[in-house]
GROMACS .gro file of N, CA and C in nm:
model
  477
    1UNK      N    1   0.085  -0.119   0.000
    1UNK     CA    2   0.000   0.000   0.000
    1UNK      C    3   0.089   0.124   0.000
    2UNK      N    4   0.058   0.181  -0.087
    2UNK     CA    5   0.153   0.346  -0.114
    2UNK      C    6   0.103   0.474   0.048
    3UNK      N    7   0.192   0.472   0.113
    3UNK     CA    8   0.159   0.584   0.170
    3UNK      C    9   0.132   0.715   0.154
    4UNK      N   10  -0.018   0.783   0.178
    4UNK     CA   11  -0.050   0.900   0.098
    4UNK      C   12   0.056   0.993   0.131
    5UNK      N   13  -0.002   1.088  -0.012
    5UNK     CA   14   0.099   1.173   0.005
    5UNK      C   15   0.044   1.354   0.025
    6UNK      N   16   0.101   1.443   0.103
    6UNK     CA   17   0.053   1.556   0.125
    6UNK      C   18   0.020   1.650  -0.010
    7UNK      N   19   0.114   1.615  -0.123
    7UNK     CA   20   0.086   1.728  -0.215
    7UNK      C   21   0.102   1.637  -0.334
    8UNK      N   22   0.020   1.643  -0.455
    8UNK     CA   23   0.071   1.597  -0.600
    8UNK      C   24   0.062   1.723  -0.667
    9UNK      N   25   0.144   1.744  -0.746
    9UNK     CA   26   0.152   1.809  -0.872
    9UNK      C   27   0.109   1.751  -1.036
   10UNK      N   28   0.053   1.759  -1.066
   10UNK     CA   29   0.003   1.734  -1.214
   10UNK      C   30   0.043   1.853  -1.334
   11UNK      N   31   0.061   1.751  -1.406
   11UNK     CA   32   0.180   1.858  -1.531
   11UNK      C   33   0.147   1.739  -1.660
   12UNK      N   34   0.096   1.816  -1.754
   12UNK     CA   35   0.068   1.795  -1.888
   12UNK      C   36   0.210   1.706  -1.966
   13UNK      N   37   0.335   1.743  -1.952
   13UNK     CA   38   0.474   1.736  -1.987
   13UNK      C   39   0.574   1.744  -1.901
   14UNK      N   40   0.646   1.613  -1.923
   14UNK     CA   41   0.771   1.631  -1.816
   14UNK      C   42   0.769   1.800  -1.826
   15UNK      N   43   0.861   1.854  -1.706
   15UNK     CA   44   0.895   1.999  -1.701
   15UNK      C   45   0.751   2.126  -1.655
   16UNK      N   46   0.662   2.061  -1.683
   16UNK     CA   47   0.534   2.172  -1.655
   16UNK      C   48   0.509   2.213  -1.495
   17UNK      N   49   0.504   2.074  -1.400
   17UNK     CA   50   0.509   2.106  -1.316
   17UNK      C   51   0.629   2.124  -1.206
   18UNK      N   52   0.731   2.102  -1.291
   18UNK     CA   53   0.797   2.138  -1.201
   18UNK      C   54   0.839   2.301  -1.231
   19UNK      N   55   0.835   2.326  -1.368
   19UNK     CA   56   0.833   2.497  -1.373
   19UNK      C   57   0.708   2.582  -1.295
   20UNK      N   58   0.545   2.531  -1.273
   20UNK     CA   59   0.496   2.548  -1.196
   20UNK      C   60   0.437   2.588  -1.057
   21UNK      N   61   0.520   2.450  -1.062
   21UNK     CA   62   0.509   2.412  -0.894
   21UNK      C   63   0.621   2.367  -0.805
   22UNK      N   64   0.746   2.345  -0.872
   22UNK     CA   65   0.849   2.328  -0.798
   22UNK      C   66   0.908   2.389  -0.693
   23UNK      N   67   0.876   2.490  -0.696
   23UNK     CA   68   0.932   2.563  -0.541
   23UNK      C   69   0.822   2.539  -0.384
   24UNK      N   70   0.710   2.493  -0.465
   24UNK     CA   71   0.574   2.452  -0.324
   24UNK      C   72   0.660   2.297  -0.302
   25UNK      N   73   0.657   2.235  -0.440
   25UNK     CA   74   0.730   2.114  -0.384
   25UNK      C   75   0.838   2.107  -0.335
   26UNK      N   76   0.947   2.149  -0.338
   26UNK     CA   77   1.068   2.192  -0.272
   26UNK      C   78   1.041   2.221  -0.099
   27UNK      N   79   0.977   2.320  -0.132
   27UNK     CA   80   0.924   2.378   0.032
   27UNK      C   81   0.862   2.255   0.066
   28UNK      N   82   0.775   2.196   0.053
   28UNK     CA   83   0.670   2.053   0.146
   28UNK      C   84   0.751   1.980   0.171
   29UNK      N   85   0.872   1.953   0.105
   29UNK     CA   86   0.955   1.828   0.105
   29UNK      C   87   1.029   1.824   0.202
   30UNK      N   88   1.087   1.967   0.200
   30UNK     CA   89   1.180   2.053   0.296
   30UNK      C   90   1.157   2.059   0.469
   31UNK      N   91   0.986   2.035   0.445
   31UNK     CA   92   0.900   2.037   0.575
   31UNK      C   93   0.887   1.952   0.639
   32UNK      N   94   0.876   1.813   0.508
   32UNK     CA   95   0.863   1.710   0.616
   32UNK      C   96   0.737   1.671   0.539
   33UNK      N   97   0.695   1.713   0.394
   33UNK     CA   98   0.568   1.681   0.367
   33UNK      C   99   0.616   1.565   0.267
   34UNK      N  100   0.493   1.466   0.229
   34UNK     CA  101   0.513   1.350   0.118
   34UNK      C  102   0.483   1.456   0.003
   35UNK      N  103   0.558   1.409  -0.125
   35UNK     CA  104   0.499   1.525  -0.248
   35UNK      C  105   0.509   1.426  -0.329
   36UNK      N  106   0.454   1.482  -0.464
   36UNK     CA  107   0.496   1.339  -0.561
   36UNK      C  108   0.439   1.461  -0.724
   37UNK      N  109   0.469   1.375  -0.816
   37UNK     CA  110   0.461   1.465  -0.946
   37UNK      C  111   0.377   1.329  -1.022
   38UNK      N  112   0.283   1.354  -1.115
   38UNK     CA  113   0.216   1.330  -1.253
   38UNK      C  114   0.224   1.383  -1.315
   39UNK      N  115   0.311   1.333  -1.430
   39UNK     CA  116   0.331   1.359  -1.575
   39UNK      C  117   0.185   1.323  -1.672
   40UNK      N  118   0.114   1.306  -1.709
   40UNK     CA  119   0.036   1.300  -1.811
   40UNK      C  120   0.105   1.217  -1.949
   41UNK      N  121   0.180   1.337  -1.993
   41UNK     CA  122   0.266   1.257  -2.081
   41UNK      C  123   0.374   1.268  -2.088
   42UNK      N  124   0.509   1.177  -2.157
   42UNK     CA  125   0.645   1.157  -2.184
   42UNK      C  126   0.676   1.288  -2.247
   43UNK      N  127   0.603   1.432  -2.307
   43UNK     CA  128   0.652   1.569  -2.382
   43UNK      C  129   0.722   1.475  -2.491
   44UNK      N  130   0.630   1.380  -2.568
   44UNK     CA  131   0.734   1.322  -2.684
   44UNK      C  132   0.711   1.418  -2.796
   45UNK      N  133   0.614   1.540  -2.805
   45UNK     CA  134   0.623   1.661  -2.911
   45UNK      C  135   0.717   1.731  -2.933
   46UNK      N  136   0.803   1.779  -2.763
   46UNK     CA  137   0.839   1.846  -2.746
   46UNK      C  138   0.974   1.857  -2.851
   47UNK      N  139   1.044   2.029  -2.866
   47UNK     CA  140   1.143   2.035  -2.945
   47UNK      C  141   1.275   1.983  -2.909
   48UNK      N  142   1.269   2.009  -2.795
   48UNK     CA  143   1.413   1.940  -2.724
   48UNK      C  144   1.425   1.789  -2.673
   49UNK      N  145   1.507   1.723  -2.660
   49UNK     CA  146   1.516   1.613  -2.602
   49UNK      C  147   1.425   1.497  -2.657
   50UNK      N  148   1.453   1.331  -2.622
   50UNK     CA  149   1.374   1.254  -2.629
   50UNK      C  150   1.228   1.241  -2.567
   51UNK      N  151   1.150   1.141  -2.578
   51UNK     CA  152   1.070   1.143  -2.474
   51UNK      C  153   1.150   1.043  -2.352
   52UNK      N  154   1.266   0.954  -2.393
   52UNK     CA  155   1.316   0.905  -2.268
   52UNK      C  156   1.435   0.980  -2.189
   53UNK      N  157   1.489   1.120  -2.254
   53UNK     CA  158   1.534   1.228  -2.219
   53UNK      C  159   1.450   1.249  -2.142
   54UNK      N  160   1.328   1.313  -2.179
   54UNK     CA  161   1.256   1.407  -2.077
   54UNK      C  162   1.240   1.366  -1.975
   55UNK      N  163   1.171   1.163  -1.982
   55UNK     CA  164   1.150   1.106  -1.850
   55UNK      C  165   1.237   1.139  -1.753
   56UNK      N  166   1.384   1.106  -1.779
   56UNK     CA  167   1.495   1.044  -1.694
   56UNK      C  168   1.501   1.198  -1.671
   57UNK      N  169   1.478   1.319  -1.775
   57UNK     CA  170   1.516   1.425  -1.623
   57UNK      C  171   1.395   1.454  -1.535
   58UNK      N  172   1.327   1.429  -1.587
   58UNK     CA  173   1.154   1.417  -1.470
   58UNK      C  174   1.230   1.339  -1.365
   59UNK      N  175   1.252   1.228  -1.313
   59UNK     CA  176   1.260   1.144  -1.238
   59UNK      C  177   1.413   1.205  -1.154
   60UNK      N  178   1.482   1.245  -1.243
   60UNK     CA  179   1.569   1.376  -1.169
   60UNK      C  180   1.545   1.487  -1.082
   61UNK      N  181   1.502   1.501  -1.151
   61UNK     CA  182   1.385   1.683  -1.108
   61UNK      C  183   1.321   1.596  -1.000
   62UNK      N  184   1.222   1.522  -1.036
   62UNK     CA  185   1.199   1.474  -0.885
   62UNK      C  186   1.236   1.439  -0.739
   63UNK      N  187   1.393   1.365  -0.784
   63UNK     CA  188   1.509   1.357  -0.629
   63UNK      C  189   1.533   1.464  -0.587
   64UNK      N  190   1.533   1.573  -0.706
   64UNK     CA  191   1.621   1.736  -0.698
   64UNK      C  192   1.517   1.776  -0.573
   65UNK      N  193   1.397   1.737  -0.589
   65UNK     CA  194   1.264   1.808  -0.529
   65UNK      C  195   1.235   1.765  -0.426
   66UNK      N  196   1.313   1.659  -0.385
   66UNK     CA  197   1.282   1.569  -0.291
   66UNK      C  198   1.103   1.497  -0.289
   67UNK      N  199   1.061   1.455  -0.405
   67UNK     CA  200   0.960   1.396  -0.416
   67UNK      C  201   0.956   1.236  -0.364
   68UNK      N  202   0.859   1.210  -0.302
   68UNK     CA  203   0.832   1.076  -0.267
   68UNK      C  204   0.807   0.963  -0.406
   69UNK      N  205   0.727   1.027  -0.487
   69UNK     CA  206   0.647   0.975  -0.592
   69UNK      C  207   0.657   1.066  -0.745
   70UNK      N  208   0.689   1.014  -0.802
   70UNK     CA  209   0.622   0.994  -0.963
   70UNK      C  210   0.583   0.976  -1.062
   71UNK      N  211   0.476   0.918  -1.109
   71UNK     CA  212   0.411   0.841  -1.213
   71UNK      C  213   0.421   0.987  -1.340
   72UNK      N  214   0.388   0.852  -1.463
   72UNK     CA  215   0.333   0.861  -1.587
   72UNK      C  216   0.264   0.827  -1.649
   73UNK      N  217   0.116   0.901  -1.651
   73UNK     CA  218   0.016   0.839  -1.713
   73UNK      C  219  -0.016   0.804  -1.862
   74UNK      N  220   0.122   0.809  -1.941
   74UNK     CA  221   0.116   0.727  -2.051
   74UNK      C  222  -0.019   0.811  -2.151
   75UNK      N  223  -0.027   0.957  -2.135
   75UNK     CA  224  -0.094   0.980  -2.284
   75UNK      C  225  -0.044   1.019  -2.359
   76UNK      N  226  -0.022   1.098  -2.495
   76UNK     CA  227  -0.020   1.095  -2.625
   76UNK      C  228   0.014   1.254  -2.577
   77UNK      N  229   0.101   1.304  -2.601
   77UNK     CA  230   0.137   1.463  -2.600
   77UNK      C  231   0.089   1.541  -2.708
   78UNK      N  232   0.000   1.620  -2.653
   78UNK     CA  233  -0.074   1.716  -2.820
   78UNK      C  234  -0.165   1.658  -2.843
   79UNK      N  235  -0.232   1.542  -2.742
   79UNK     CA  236  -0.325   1.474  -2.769
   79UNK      C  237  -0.442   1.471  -2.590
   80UNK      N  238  -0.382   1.519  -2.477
   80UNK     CA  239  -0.412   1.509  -2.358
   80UNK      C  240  -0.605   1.579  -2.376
   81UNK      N  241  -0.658   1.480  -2.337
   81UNK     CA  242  -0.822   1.520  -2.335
   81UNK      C  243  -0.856   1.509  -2.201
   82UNK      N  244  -0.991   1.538  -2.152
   82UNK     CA  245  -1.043   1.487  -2.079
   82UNK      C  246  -1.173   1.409  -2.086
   83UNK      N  247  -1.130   1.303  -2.186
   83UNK     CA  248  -1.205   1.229  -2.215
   83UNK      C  249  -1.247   1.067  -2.102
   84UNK      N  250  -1.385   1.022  -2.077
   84UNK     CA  251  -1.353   0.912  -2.012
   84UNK      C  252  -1.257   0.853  -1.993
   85UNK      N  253  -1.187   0.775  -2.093
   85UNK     CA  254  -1.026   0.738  -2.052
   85UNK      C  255  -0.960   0.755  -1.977
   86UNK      N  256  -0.918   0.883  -2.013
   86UNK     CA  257  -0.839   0.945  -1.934
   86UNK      C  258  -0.860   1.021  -1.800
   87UNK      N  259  -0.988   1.057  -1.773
   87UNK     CA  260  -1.047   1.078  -1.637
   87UNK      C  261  -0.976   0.950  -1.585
   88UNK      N  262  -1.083   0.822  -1.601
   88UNK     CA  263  -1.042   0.706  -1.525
   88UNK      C  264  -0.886   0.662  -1.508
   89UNK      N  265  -0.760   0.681  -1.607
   89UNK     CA  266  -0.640   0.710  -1.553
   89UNK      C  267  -0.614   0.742  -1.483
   90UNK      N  268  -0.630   0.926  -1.475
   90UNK     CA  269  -0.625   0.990  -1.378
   90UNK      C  270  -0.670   1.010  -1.235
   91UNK      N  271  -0.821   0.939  -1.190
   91UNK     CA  272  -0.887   0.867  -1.089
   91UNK      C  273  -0.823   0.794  -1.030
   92UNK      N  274  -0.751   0.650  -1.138
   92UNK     CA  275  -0.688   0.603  -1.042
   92UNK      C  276  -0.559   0.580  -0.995
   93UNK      N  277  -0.484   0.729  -1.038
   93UNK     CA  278  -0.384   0.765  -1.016
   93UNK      C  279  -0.380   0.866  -0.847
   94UNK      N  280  -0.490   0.969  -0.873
   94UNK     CA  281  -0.536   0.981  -0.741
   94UNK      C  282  -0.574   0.890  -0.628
   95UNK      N  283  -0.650   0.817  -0.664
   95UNK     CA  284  -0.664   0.703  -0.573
   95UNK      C  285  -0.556   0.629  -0.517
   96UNK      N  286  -0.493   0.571  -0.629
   96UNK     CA  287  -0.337   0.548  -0.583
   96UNK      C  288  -0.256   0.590  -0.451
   97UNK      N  289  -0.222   0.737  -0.503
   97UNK     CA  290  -0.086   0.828  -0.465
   97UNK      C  291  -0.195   0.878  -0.319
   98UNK      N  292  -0.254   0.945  -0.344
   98UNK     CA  293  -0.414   0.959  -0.220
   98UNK      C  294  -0.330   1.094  -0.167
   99UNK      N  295  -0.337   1.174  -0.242
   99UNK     CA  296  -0.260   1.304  -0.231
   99UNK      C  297  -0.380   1.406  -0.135
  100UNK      N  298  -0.377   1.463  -0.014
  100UNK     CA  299  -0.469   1.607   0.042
  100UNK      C  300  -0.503   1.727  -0.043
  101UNK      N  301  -0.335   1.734  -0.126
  101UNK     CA  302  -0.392   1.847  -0.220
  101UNK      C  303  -0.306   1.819  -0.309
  102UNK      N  304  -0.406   1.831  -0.469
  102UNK     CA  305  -0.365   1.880  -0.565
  102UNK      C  306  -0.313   1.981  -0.596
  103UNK      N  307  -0.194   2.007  -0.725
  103UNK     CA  308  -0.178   2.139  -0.813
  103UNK      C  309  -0.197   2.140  -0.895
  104UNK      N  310  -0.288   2.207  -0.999
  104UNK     CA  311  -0.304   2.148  -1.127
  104UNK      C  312  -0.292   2.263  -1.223
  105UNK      N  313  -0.249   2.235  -1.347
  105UNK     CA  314  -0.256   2.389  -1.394
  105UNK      C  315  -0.365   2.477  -1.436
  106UNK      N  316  -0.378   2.569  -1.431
  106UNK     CA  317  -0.481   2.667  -1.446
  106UNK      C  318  -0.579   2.679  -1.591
  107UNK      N  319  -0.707   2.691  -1.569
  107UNK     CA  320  -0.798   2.648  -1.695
  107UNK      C  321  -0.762   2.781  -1.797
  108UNK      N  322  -0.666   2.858  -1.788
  108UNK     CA  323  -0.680   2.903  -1.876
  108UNK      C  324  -0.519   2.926  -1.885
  109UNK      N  325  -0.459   2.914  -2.071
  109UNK     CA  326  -0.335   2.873  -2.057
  109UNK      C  327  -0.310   2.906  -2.219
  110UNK      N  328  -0.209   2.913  -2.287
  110UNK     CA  329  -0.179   2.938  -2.395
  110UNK      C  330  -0.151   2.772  -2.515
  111UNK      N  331  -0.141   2.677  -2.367
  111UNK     CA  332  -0.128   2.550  -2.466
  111UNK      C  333  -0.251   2.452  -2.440
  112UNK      N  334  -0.325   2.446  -2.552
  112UNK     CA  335  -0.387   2.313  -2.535
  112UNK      C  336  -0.401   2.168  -2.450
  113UNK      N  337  -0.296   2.129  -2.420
  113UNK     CA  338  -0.258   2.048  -2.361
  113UNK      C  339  -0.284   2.039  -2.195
  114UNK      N  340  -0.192   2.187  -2.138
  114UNK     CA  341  -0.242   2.217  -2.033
  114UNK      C  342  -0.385   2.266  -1.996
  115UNK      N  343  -0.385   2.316  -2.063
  115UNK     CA  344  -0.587   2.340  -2.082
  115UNK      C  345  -0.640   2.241  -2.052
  116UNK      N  346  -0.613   2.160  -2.106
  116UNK     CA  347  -0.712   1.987  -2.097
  116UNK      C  348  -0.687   1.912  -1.974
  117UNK      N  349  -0.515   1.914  -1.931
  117UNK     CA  350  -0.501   1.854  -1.835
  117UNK      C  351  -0.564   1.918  -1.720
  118UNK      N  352  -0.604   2.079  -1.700
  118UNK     CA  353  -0.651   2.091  -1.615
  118UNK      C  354  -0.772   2.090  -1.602
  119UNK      N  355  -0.892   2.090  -1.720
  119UNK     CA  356  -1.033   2.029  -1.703
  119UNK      C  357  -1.020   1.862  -1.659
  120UNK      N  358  -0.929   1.789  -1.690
  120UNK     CA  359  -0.898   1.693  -1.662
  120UNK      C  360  -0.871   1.636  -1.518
  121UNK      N  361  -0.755   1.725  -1.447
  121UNK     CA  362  -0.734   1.718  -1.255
  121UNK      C  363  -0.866   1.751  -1.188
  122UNK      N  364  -0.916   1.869  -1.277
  122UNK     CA  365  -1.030   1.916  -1.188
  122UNK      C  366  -1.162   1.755  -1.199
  123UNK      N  367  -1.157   1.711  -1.321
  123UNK     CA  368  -1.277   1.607  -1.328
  123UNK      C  369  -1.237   1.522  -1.253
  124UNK      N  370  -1.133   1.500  -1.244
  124UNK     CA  371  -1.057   1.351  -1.191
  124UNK      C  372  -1.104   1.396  -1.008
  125UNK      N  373  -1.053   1.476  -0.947
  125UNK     CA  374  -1.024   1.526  -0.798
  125UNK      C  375  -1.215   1.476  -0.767
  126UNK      N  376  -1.300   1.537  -0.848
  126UNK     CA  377  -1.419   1.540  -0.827
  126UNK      C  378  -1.461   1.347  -0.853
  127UNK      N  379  -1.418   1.323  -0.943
  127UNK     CA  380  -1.448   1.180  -0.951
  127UNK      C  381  -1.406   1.093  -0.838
  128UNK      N  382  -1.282   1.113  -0.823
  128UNK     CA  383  -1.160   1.005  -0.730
  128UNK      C  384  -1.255   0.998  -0.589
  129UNK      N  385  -1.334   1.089  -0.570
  129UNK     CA  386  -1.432   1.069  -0.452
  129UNK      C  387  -1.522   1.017  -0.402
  130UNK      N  388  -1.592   0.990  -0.529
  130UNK     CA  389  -1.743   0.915  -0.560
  130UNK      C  390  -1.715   0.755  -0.551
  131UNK      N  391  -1.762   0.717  -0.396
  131UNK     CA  392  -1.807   0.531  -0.409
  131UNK      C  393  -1.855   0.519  -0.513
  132UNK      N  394  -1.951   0.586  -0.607
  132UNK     CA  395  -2.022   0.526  -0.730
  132UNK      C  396  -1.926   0.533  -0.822
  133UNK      N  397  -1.830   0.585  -0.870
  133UNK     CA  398  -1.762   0.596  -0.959
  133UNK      C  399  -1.683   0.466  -0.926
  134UNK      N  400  -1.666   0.344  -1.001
  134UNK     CA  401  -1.580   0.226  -0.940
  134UNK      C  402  -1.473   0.164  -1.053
  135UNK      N  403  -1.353   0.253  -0.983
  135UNK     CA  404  -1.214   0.133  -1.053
  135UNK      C  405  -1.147   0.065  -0.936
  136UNK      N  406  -1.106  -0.022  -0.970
  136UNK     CA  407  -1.001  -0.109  -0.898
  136UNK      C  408  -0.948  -0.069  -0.723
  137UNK      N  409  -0.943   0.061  -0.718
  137UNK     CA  410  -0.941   0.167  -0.604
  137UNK      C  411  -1.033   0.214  -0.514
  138UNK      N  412  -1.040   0.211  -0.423
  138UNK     CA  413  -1.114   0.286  -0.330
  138UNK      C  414  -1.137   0.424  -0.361
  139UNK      N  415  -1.253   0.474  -0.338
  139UNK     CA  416  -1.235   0.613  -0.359
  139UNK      C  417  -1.167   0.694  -0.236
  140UNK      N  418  -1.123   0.810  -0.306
  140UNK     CA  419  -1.049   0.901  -0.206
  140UNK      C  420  -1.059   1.038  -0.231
  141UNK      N  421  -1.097   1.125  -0.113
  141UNK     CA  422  -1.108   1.228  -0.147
  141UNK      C  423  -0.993   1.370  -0.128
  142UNK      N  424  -0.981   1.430  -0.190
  142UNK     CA  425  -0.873   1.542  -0.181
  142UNK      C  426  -0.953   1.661  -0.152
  143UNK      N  427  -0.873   1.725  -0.026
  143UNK     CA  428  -0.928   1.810   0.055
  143UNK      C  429  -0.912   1.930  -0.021
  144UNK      N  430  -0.812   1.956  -0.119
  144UNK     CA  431  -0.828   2.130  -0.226
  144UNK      C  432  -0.738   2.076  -0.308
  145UNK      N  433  -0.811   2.128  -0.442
  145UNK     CA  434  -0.768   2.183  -0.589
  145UNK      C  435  -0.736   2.282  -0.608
  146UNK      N  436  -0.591   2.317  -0.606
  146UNK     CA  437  -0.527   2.483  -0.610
  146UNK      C  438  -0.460   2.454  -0.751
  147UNK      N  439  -0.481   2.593  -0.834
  147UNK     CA  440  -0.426   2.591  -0.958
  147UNK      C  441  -0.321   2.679  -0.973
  148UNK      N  442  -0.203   2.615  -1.073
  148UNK     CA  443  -0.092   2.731  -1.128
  148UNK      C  444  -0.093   2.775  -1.213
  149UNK      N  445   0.003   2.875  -1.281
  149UNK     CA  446  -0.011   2.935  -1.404
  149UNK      C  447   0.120   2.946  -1.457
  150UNK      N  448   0.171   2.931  -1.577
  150UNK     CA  449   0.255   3.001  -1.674
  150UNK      C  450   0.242   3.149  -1.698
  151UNK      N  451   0.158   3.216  -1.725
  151UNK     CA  452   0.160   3.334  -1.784
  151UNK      C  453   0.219   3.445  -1.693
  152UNK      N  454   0.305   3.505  -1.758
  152UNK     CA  455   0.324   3.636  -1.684
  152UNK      C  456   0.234   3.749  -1.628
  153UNK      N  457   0.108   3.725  -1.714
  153UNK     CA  458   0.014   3.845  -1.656
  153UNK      C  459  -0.092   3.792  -1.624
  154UNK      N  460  -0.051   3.749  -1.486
  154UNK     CA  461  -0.111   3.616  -1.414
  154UNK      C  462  -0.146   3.687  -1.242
  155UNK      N  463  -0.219   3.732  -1.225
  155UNK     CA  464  -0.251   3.780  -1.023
  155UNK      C  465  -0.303   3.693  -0.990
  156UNK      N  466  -0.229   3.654  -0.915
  156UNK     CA  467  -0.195   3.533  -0.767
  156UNK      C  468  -0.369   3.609  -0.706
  157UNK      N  469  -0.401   3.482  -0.643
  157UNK     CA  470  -0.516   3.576  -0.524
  157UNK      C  471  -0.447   3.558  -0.399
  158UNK      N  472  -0.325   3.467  -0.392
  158UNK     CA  473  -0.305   3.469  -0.243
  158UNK      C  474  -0.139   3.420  -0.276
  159UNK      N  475  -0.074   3.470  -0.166
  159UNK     CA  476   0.076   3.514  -0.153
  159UNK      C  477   0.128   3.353  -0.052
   0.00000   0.00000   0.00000
């Protein structure tokens, strides 16, 4: 049985969340908190690097971060929906890891991808809760969905 963890980060592409969210994860880790990262996908679009480049520095970035945990949910980069499928991935990836709080990126975003993944955390957080909703997992519920952002002309509501 995986011991839950205080914080997950969710990121569309190796690198999203940790440009994101890496300094909350840094800090939790630092504290004494469990953290862990979801990739969505391998960034096999991406311009730089492989997709087994990107992994192996994900899984880097993760020791760097002192993360407990990080999976890859194996979708299709340039392709991330929030389609059934992939809800239920993502469900029982939450269920899994059994994170208090999510980070997910913010519904509004310049890439597609992240766009989706975050109608996606948000469906998933709401699903991963529901006894009626039934995969393999127990349901579990996550106490807050806090979102990040890329954009520079971006106001924080809280410091």
């Amino acid at each position: 049985m995986t011991e839950p963890l205080d914080l997950l980060a969710v990121g569309a592409h190796p690198d999203d969340a940790e440009m994101t969210s890496g300094g909350y994860l840094c800090l939790a880790a630092n504290q004494g908190y469990r953290t862990g990262v979801l990739h969505l996908t391998r960034g096999e679009m991406g311009t730089h690097g492989t997709p087994e480049q990107r992994e192996a520095e994900a899984r880097d970035a993760a020791k760097i971060m002192g993360c407990a945990a990080i999976e890859f949910a194996g979708m299709r980069d340039g392709s991330v929906n929030d389609d059934e499928a992939s809800v239920r991935t993502v469900v029982d990836m939450l269920r899994k890891l059994k994170p208090k709080v999510v980070l997910a990126p913010n519904l509004v975003c310049h890439h597609p991808d992240h766009e989706a993944a975050a109608r996606l955390a948000r469906k998933a957080v709401h699903f991963a809760a529901l006894n009626g909703y039934k995969t393999d997992l127990p349901a579990h519920r996550i106490q807050r969905l806090v979102t990040s952002r890329y954009s520079q002309h971006f106001e924080p509501s809280f410091f």
